[in-house]
PDB file of C-alpha atoms in Angstrom:
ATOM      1  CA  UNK A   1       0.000   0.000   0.000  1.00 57.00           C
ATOM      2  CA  UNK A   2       1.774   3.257  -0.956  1.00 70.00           C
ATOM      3  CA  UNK A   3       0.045   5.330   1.936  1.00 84.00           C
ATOM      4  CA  UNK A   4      -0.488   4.692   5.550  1.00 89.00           C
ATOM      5  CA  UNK A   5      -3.386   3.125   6.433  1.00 89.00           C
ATOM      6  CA  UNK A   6      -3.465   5.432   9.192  1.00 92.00           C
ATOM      7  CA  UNK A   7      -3.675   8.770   6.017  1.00 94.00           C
ATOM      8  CA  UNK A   8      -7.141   7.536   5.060  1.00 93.00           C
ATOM      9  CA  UNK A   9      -8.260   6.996   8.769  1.00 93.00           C
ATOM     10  CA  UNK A  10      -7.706  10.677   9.292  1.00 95.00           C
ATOM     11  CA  UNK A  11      -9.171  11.372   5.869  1.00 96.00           C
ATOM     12  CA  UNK A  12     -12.074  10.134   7.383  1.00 96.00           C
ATOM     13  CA  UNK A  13     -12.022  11.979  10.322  1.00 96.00           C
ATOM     14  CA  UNK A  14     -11.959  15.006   8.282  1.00 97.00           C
ATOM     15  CA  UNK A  15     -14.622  14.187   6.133  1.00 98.00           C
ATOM     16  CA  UNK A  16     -16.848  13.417   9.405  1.00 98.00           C
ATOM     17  CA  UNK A  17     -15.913  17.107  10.804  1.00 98.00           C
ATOM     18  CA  UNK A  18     -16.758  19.173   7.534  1.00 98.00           C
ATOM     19  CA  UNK A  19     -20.203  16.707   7.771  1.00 98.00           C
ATOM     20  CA  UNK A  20     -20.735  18.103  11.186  1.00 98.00           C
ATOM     21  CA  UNK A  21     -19.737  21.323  10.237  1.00 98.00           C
ATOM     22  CA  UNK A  22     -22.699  21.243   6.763  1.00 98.00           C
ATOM     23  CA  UNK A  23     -24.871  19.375   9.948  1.00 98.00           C
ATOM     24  CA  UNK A  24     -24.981  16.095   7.772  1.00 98.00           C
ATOM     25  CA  UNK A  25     -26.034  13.109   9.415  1.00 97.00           C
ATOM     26  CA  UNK A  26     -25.065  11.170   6.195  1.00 97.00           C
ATOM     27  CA  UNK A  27     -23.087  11.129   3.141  1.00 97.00           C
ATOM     28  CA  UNK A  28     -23.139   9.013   0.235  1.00 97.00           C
ATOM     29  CA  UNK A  29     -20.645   9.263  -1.847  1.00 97.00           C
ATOM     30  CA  UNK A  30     -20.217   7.554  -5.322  1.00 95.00           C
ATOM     31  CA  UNK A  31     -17.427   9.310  -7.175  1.00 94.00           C
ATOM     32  CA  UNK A  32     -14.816   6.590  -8.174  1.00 93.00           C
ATOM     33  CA  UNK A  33     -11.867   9.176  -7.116  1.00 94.00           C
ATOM     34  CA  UNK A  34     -14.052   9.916  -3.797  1.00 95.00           C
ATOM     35  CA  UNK A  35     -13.902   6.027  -2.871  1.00 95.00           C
ATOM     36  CA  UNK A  36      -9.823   5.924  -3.392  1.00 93.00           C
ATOM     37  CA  UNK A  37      -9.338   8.962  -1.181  1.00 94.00           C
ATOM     38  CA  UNK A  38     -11.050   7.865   1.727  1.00 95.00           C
ATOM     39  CA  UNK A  39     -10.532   3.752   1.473  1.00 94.00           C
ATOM     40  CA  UNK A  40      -7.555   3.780  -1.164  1.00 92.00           C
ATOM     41  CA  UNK A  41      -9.846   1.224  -3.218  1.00 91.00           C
ATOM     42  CA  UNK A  42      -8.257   1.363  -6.873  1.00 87.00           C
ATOM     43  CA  UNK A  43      -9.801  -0.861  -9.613  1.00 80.00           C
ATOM     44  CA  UNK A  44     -11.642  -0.292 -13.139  1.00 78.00           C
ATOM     45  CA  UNK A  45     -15.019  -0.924 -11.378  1.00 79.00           C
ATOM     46  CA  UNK A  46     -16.372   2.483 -12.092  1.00 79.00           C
ATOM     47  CA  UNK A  47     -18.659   1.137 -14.613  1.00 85.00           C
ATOM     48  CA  UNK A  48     -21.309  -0.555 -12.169  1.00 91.00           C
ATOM     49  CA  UNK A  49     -22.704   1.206  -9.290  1.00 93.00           C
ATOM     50  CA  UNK A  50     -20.630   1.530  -6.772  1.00 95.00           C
ATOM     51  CA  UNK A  51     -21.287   3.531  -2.999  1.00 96.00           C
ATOM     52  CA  UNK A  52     -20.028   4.144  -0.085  1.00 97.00           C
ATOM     53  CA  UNK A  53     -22.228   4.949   3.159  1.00 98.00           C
ATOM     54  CA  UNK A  54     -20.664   7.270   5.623  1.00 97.00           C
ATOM     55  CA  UNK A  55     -22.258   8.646   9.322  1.00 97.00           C
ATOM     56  CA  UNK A  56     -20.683   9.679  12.005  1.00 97.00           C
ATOM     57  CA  UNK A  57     -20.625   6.453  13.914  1.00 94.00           C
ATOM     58  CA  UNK A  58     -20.388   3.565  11.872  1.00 95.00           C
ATOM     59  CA  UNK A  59     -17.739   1.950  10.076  1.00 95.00           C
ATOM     60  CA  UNK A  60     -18.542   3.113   6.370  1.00 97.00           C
ATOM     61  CA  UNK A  61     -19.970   0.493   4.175  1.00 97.00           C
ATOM     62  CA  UNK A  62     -18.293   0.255   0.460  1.00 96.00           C
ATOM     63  CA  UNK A  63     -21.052  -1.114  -1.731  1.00 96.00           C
ATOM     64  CA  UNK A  64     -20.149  -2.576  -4.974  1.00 95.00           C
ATOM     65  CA  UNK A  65     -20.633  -5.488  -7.537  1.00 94.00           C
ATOM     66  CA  UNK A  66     -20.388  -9.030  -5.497  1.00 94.00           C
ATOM     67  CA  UNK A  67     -17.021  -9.708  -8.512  1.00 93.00           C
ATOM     68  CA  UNK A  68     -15.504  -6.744  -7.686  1.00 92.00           C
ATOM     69  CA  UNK A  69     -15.891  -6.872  -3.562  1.00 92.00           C
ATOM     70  CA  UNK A  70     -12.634  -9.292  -3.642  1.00 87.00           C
ATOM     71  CA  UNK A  71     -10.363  -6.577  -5.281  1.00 86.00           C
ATOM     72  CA  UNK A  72     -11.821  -4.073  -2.487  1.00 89.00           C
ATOM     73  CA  UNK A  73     -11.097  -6.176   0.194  1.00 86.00           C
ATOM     74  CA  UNK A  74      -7.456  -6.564  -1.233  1.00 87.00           C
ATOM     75  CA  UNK A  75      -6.862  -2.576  -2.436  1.00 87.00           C
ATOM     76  CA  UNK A  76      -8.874  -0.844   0.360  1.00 91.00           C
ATOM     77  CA  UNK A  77      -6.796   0.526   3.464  1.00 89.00           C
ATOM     78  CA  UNK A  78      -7.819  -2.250   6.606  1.00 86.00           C
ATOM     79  CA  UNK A  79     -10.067  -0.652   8.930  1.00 84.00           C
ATOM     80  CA  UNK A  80     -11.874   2.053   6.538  1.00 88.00           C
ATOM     81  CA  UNK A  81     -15.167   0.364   6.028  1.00 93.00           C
ATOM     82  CA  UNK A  82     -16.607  -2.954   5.301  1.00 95.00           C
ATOM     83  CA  UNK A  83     -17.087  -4.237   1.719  1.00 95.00           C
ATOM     84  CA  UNK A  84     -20.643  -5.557   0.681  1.00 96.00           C
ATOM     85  CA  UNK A  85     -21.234  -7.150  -2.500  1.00 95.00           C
ATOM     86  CA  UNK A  86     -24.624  -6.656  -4.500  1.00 96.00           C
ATOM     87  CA  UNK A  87     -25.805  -9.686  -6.246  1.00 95.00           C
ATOM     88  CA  UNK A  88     -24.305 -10.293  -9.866  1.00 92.00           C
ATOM     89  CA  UNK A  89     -28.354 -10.829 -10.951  1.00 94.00           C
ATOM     90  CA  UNK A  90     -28.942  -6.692 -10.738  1.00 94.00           C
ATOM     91  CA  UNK A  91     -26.271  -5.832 -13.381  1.00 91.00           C
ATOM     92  CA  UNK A  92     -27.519  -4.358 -16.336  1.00 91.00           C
ATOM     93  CA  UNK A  93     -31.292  -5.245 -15.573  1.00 92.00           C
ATOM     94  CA  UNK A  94     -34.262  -3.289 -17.277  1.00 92.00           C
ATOM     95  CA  UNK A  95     -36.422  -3.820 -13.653  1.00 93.00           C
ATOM     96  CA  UNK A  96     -34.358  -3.711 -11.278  1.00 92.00           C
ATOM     97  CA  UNK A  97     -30.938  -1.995 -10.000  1.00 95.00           C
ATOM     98  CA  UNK A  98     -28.593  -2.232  -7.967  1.00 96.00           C
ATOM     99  CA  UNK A  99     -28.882   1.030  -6.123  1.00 96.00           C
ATOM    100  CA  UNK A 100     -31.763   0.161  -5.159  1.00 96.00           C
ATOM    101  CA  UNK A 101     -30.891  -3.371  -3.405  1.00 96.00           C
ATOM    102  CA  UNK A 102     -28.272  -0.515  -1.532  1.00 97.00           C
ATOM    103  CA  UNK A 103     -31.226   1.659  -0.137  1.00 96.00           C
ATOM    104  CA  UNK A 104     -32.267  -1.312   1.532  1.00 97.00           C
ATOM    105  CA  UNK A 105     -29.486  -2.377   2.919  1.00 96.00           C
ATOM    106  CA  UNK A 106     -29.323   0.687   4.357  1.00 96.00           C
ATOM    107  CA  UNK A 107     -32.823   0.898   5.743  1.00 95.00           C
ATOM    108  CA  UNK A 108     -32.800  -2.621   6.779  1.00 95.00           C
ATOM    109  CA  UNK A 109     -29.547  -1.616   8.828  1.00 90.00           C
TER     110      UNK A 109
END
């Protein structure tokens, strides 16, 4: 990893203080350069939805395509969220998608 796991814990932190300071409870943030900053996740994975859920609290949640949760798990900086895979069956569906499955996870958490 070419920068401290400890850089993107205070990256974080920083984040969580200009959220306090714009009195967000929440941020979701879906920009593919967003994701690197705060995680360090790096792959060519932009092209399916991809999110990351971020509160004040909580451990942030990197949601992404179930194939592409391995390469998170291996590029993202340890401790900066947990990975969650959406199921390969909501890629590139007419009736369903795959933000949607994430708005649930979220409400169901």
């Amino acid at each position: 990893m070419a920068i401290d796991p400890q850089e993107y814990r205070d990256r974080l932190s920083k984040t969580r203080a200009r959220m306090r300071e714009a009195d967000l409870d929440a941020l979701l943030v879906v920009d593919p350069a967003n994701l690197n900053y705060l995680t360090g996740y790096n792959a060519w994975s932009f092209y399916t939805p991809q999110a990351m859920f971020v509160d004040h609290d909580s451990t942030p949640v990197l949601f992404m395509r179930a194939m592409d949760a391995d390469g998170a798990h291996r590029t993202a900086a340890p401790g900066t969220c947990t990975v969650v895979g959406y199921p390969e069956s909501l890629v590139q569906q007419h009736d369903r998608h795959p933000f949607d499955w994430i708005a649930q996870q979220l409400r169901d958490a």
